[in-house]
């Protein structure tokens, strides 16, 4: 089995201006440096809003930080008359390495369906940006279909019809657990992540499934992160609210310390 490097991701959503974003990343990097964080065993990625990306890129570059940069969305188009959209070309130019695709808030408030998510995933692959494909069931779907059916279906739909699959990450975020303080149990999270991996293996082969990182997201905090990451099938976490606090987020990135206890 491939050793998958843990992926600790902070989705800032529509929070923080560029100055607050710089301050947060500086504090995060100092805190992790003080703690002698080993980035080769747990990658730390921030996903600021578009207006902060250039500033964070400049900071990472100037201070040679090991924190990595992601974006919260990408246009399915590469250029042209698409007012308000941001292309993969422009993101790549800013050294953006990862992009969230199909977050439940995009699916819910911007009507992004599986076809849109597939097209945005294709755009990320075209530009050499790693898509972080977000999947998850609503509370109603949990009632009617259980926890794994919807996330598996959404993940497979995003990965359909690509000439070649580049590297990608899948984030399982049950919609009912986002921003609610209501977390999935580590057992449920591990079971859904495992079912997603099995489905990827069936469709795309064991080798791709084995190297793909599959994350849990939804009300993750420093106090509960270790429970999720002790499973071999959960390779990281996608964190919303708790990623806005440098101390808390660095506590999450240092989950291995909690595991050792
Ligand atoms: P919270 O951690 O605030 O529940 O948000 C999770 C999320 O949506 C991350 O993308």
CSV table of C-alpha atoms and ligand atoms in Angstrom, one decimal:
chain,number,residue,atom,x,y,z
A,1,UNK,CA,0.0,0.0,0.0
A,2,UNK,CA,1.2,3.5,-0.8
A,3,UNK,CA,2.0,5.7,2.1
A,4,UNK,CA,-0.4,8.7,1.7
A,5,UNK,CA,0.8,12.0,3.1
A,6,UNK,CA,-1.9,13.4,5.4
A,7,UNK,CA,-3.7,16.4,3.9
A,8,UNK,CA,-4.8,19.1,6.4
A,9,UNK,CA,-6.9,21.7,4.5
A,10,UNK,CA,-8.4,25.0,5.7
A,11,UNK,CA,-11.4,26.3,3.8
A,12,UNK,CA,-11.7,29.9,4.8
A,13,UNK,CA,-15.0,30.2,2.9
A,14,UNK,CA,-16.1,33.9,2.6
A,15,UNK,CA,-14.1,35.0,5.6
A,16,UNK,CA,-11.0,37.2,6.1
A,17,UNK,CA,-9.8,40.1,3.9
A,18,UNK,CA,-6.3,39.8,2.4
A,19,UNK,CA,-4.6,41.5,5.4
A,20,UNK,CA,-6.3,39.2,7.9
A,21,UNK,CA,-5.4,36.3,5.6
A,22,UNK,CA,-1.7,37.3,5.7
A,23,UNK,CA,-1.7,37.6,9.5
A,24,UNK,CA,-3.4,34.2,9.8
A,25,UNK,CA,-0.9,32.4,7.5
A,26,UNK,CA,2.1,34.1,9.3
A,27,UNK,CA,0.8,33.0,12.7
A,28,UNK,CA,0.1,29.5,11.4
A,29,UNK,CA,3.6,29.1,9.9
A,30,UNK,CA,5.3,30.4,13.1
A,31,UNK,CA,3.2,28.2,15.3
A,32,UNK,CA,4.0,25.1,13.2
A,33,UNK,CA,7.7,26.1,13.0
A,34,UNK,CA,7.8,26.4,16.8
A,35,UNK,CA,6.3,23.0,17.1
A,36,UNK,CA,8.8,21.6,14.5
A,37,UNK,CA,6.0,20.4,12.3
A,38,UNK,CA,6.9,17.8,9.8
A,39,UNK,CA,5.2,18.9,6.5
A,40,UNK,CA,6.4,15.8,4.8
A,41,UNK,CA,4.1,13.7,7.0
A,42,UNK,CA,1.2,16.2,7.1
A,43,UNK,CA,0.7,18.7,4.3
A,44,UNK,CA,-1.0,22.0,5.3
A,45,UNK,CA,-3.1,23.8,2.7
A,46,UNK,CA,-5.1,27.0,3.0
A,47,UNK,CA,-8.0,27.9,0.7
A,48,UNK,CA,-8.5,31.7,0.9
A,49,UNK,CA,-11.0,33.7,-1.0
A,50,UNK,CA,-9.9,34.9,-4.5
A,51,UNK,CA,-9.0,38.4,-3.4
A,52,UNK,CA,-6.5,37.1,-0.9
A,53,UNK,CA,-4.7,34.5,-3.1
A,54,UNK,CA,-2.1,36.9,-4.6
A,55,UNK,CA,-1.2,38.2,-1.1
A,56,UNK,CA,-0.8,34.8,0.4
A,57,UNK,CA,1.2,33.6,-2.6
A,58,UNK,CA,3.6,36.5,-2.2
A,59,UNK,CA,4.0,35.7,1.5
A,60,UNK,CA,4.6,32.0,0.9
A,61,UNK,CA,7.1,32.9,-1.7
A,62,UNK,CA,9.0,35.6,0.1
A,63,UNK,CA,9.2,33.8,3.5
A,64,UNK,CA,9.7,30.3,1.8
A,65,UNK,CA,6.8,28.9,3.8
A,66,UNK,CA,5.9,25.3,3.5
A,67,UNK,CA,2.2,26.0,3.7
A,68,UNK,CA,0.5,25.3,0.4
A,69,UNK,CA,-2.1,27.3,-1.5
A,70,UNK,CA,-5.5,26.3,-2.8
A,71,UNK,CA,-8.6,28.1,-4.3
A,72,UNK,CA,-12.2,27.6,-3.4
A,73,UNK,CA,-13.5,27.4,-7.0
A,74,UNK,CA,-12.4,27.3,-10.6
A,75,UNK,CA,-14.3,28.1,-13.8
A,76,UNK,CA,-15.1,25.3,-16.2
A,77,UNK,CA,-14.0,27.7,-19.0
A,78,UNK,CA,-10.4,28.9,-19.7
A,79,UNK,CA,-11.1,32.5,-20.8
A,80,UNK,CA,-13.7,34.7,-22.4
A,81,UNK,CA,-17.1,36.3,-21.7
A,82,UNK,CA,-17.8,34.7,-18.3
A,83,UNK,CA,-18.3,37.6,-16.0
A,84,UNK,CA,-17.2,37.0,-12.4
A,85,UNK,CA,-15.5,33.7,-13.0
A,86,UNK,CA,-11.9,32.9,-12.4
A,87,UNK,CA,-10.0,30.6,-14.8
A,88,UNK,CA,-7.5,27.8,-14.1
A,89,UNK,CA,-5.0,29.8,-16.2
A,90,UNK,CA,-5.1,32.7,-13.8
A,91,UNK,CA,-5.0,30.4,-10.7
A,92,UNK,CA,-2.0,28.4,-12.0
A,93,UNK,CA,-0.2,31.7,-12.6
A,94,UNK,CA,-0.6,32.4,-8.8
A,95,UNK,CA,1.0,29.0,-7.9
A,96,UNK,CA,-2.4,27.6,-6.8
A,97,UNK,CA,-1.8,23.9,-6.4
A,98,UNK,CA,-5.3,22.7,-5.3
A,99,UNK,CA,-8.9,23.7,-5.9
A,100,UNK,CA,-12.1,22.8,-4.1
A,101,UNK,CA,-14.7,21.6,-6.5
A,102,UNK,CA,-18.4,20.9,-5.8
A,103,UNK,CA,-18.4,22.1,-2.2
A,104,UNK,CA,-21.9,21.6,-0.8
A,105,UNK,CA,-22.3,25.3,-0.5
A,106,UNK,CA,-21.6,25.7,-4.3
A,107,UNK,CA,-24.0,22.8,-5.0
A,108,UNK,CA,-26.7,24.3,-2.7
A,109,UNK,CA,-26.4,28.1,-3.5
A,110,UNK,CA,-25.1,28.0,-7.0
A,111,UNK,CA,-26.9,25.0,-8.3
A,112,UNK,CA,-23.7,23.1,-9.2
A,113,UNK,CA,-24.8,19.6,-10.3
A,114,UNK,CA,-22.6,16.6,-11.1
A,115,UNK,CA,-22.1,17.8,-14.7
A,116,UNK,CA,-20.8,21.2,-13.6
A,117,UNK,CA,-18.5,19.5,-11.0
A,118,UNK,CA,-17.2,17.1,-13.7
A,119,UNK,CA,-16.5,20.1,-16.1
A,120,UNK,CA,-14.7,22.0,-13.3
A,121,UNK,CA,-12.7,18.9,-12.4
A,122,UNK,CA,-11.7,18.7,-16.1
A,123,UNK,CA,-10.6,22.3,-16.0
A,124,UNK,CA,-8.4,21.6,-13.0
A,125,UNK,CA,-6.8,18.7,-14.7
A,126,UNK,CA,-6.2,20.8,-17.9
A,127,UNK,CA,-4.2,23.3,-15.8
A,128,UNK,CA,-2.3,21.0,-13.6
A,129,UNK,CA,-4.2,22.0,-10.5
A,130,UNK,CA,-5.2,19.1,-8.2
A,131,UNK,CA,-9.0,19.0,-7.7
A,132,UNK,CA,-10.3,18.4,-4.2
A,133,UNK,CA,-13.7,17.0,-5.1
A,134,UNK,CA,-16.2,17.6,-2.3
A,135,UNK,CA,-19.0,15.1,-1.8
A,136,UNK,CA,-21.6,14.4,0.9
A,137,UNK,CA,-25.2,13.7,1.7
A,138,UNK,CA,-27.8,16.0,3.1
A,139,UNK,CA,-29.8,15.1,6.3
A,140,UNK,CA,-32.7,14.0,4.1
A,141,UNK,CA,-30.5,11.9,1.9
A,142,UNK,CA,-29.0,10.3,5.0
A,143,UNK,CA,-32.6,9.3,6.0
A,144,UNK,CA,-33.5,7.9,2.6
A,145,UNK,CA,-30.3,6.5,1.2
A,146,UNK,CA,-27.9,6.1,4.2
A,147,UNK,CA,-24.5,7.7,4.4
A,148,UNK,CA,-22.4,6.2,1.5
A,149,UNK,CA,-24.7,6.2,-1.6
A,150,UNK,CA,-24.7,9.9,-2.4
A,151,UNK,CA,-21.0,10.6,-1.8
A,152,UNK,CA,-20.0,7.5,-3.8
A,153,UNK,CA,-22.3,8.6,-6.7
A,154,UNK,CA,-21.0,12.2,-6.6
A,155,UNK,CA,-17.4,11.1,-6.6
A,156,UNK,CA,-17.8,8.7,-9.5
A,157,UNK,CA,-19.7,11.4,-11.5
A,158,UNK,CA,-16.9,13.9,-11.0
A,159,UNK,CA,-14.3,11.4,-12.3
A,160,UNK,CA,-16.3,10.3,-15.4
A,161,UNK,CA,-15.2,10.9,-19.0
A,162,UNK,CA,-11.7,12.3,-18.5
A,163,UNK,CA,-9.1,11.5,-21.1
A,164,UNK,CA,-6.6,10.9,-18.3
A,165,UNK,CA,-7.1,11.2,-14.6
A,166,UNK,CA,-4.6,13.5,-13.0
A,167,UNK,CA,-4.0,13.3,-9.2
A,168,UNK,CA,-7.1,14.2,-7.3
A,169,UNK,CA,-8.3,14.3,-3.7
A,170,UNK,CA,-11.9,13.5,-2.5
A,171,UNK,CA,-13.4,15.2,0.6
A,172,UNK,CA,-16.3,13.5,2.2
A,173,UNK,CA,-18.3,16.2,4.0
A,174,UNK,CA,-21.8,15.2,5.2
A,175,UNK,CA,-23.9,18.4,4.6
A,176,UNK,CA,-25.6,18.0,8.0
A,177,UNK,CA,-22.2,18.1,9.7
A,178,UNK,CA,-20.9,21.3,8.1
A,179,UNK,CA,-20.8,24.3,10.5
A,180,UNK,CA,-23.3,22.6,12.9
A,181,UNK,CA,-21.0,21.1,15.5
A,182,UNK,CA,-22.6,17.8,14.7
A,183,UNK,CA,-19.8,15.5,13.6
A,184,UNK,CA,-20.0,12.1,11.9
A,185,UNK,CA,-18.6,9.4,14.1
A,186,UNK,CA,-15.1,8.4,13.2
A,187,UNK,CA,-16.6,4.9,12.3
A,188,UNK,CA,-19.1,6.4,9.9
A,189,UNK,CA,-16.5,8.7,8.4
A,190,UNK,CA,-14.0,5.8,7.9
A,191,UNK,CA,-16.7,3.5,6.5
A,192,UNK,CA,-17.8,6.1,3.9
A,193,UNK,CA,-14.2,7.0,2.9
A,194,UNK,CA,-13.5,3.3,2.5
A,195,UNK,CA,-16.5,2.8,0.3
A,196,UNK,CA,-15.5,5.8,-1.9
A,197,UNK,CA,-12.0,4.2,-2.3
A,198,UNK,CA,-13.5,0.8,-3.2
A,199,UNK,CA,-15.7,2.5,-5.8
A,200,UNK,CA,-12.8,4.4,-7.3
A,201,UNK,CA,-10.8,1.1,-7.4
A,202,UNK,CA,-13.7,-0.6,-9.3
A,203,UNK,CA,-14.0,2.2,-11.8
A,204,UNK,CA,-10.4,3.4,-12.2
A,205,UNK,CA,-8.2,0.7,-10.9
A,206,UNK,CA,-6.5,-0.2,-7.6
A,207,UNK,CA,-3.4,1.8,-8.2
A,208,UNK,CA,-5.3,5.1,-8.5
A,209,UNK,CA,-7.5,4.3,-5.6
A,210,UNK,CA,-4.5,3.4,-3.5
A,211,UNK,CA,-2.7,6.7,-4.0
A,212,UNK,CA,-5.8,8.9,-3.7
A,213,UNK,CA,-6.2,10.9,-0.5
A,214,UNK,CA,-9.7,10.8,0.9
A,215,UNK,CA,-10.6,13.4,3.6
A,216,UNK,CA,-13.4,13.9,6.1
A,217,UNK,CA,-14.9,17.3,6.7
A,218,UNK,CA,-17.6,18.7,9.0
A,219,UNK,CA,-17.1,20.3,12.4
A,220,UNK,CA,-13.5,19.1,12.7
A,221,UNK,CA,-11.6,20.6,15.6
A,222,UNK,CA,-8.2,19.9,17.3
A,223,UNK,CA,-10.1,18.0,20.0
A,224,UNK,CA,-11.8,15.5,17.6
A,225,UNK,CA,-9.3,15.3,14.6
A,226,UNK,CA,-7.3,12.3,15.9
A,227,UNK,CA,-10.5,10.1,16.0
A,228,UNK,CA,-10.9,10.5,12.3
A,229,UNK,CA,-7.3,10.2,11.3
A,230,UNK,CA,-6.6,7.0,13.2
A,231,UNK,CA,-8.4,5.1,10.4
A,232,UNK,CA,-6.2,4.0,7.5
A,233,UNK,CA,-9.0,5.1,5.1
A,234,UNK,CA,-9.1,8.7,6.2
A,235,UNK,CA,-6.1,10.6,4.9
A,236,UNK,CA,-6.8,14.1,6.1
A,237,UNK,CA,-9.4,16.7,7.0
A,238,UNK,CA,-11.2,19.6,5.3
A,239,UNK,CA,-11.7,22.2,8.0
A,240,UNK,CA,-14.0,25.3,7.9
A,241,UNK,CA,-14.6,27.3,11.0
A,242,UNK,CA,-11.6,26.0,13.0
A,243,UNK,CA,-9.2,26.9,10.2
A,244,UNK,CA,-9.8,30.6,10.9
A,245,UNK,CA,-7.9,30.3,14.2
A,246,UNK,CA,-4.1,29.7,13.7
A,247,UNK,CA,-3.7,28.0,17.1
A,248,UNK,CA,-6.7,25.7,16.6
A,249,UNK,CA,-5.7,24.9,13.0
A,250,UNK,CA,-2.1,24.2,13.9
A,251,UNK,CA,-3.5,21.9,16.6
A,252,UNK,CA,-5.4,20.0,13.9
A,253,UNK,CA,-2.3,19.8,11.6
A,254,UNK,CA,-0.4,18.3,14.6
A,255,UNK,CA,-2.9,15.5,15.0
A,256,UNK,CA,-0.1,12.9,15.1
A,257,UNK,CA,0.7,14.3,18.6
A,258,UNK,CA,-2.8,13.4,19.8
A,259,UNK,CA,-2.6,10.0,18.1
A,260,UNK,CA,0.6,9.2,20.1
A,261,UNK,CA,-1.1,9.9,23.4
B,1,LIG,P1,-16.9,23.4,9.3
B,1,LIG,O1,-15.5,22.8,9.7
B,1,LIG,O2,-17.1,24.8,9.7
B,1,LIG,O3,-18.0,22.5,9.8
B,1,LIG,O4,-16.9,23.4,7.7
B,1,LIG,C1,-16.6,22.3,7.0
B,1,LIG,C2,-16.4,22.6,5.6
B,1,LIG,O5,-17.4,22.9,4.9
B,1,LIG,C3,-15.1,22.6,5.0
B,1,LIG,O6,-15.1,22.7,3.6
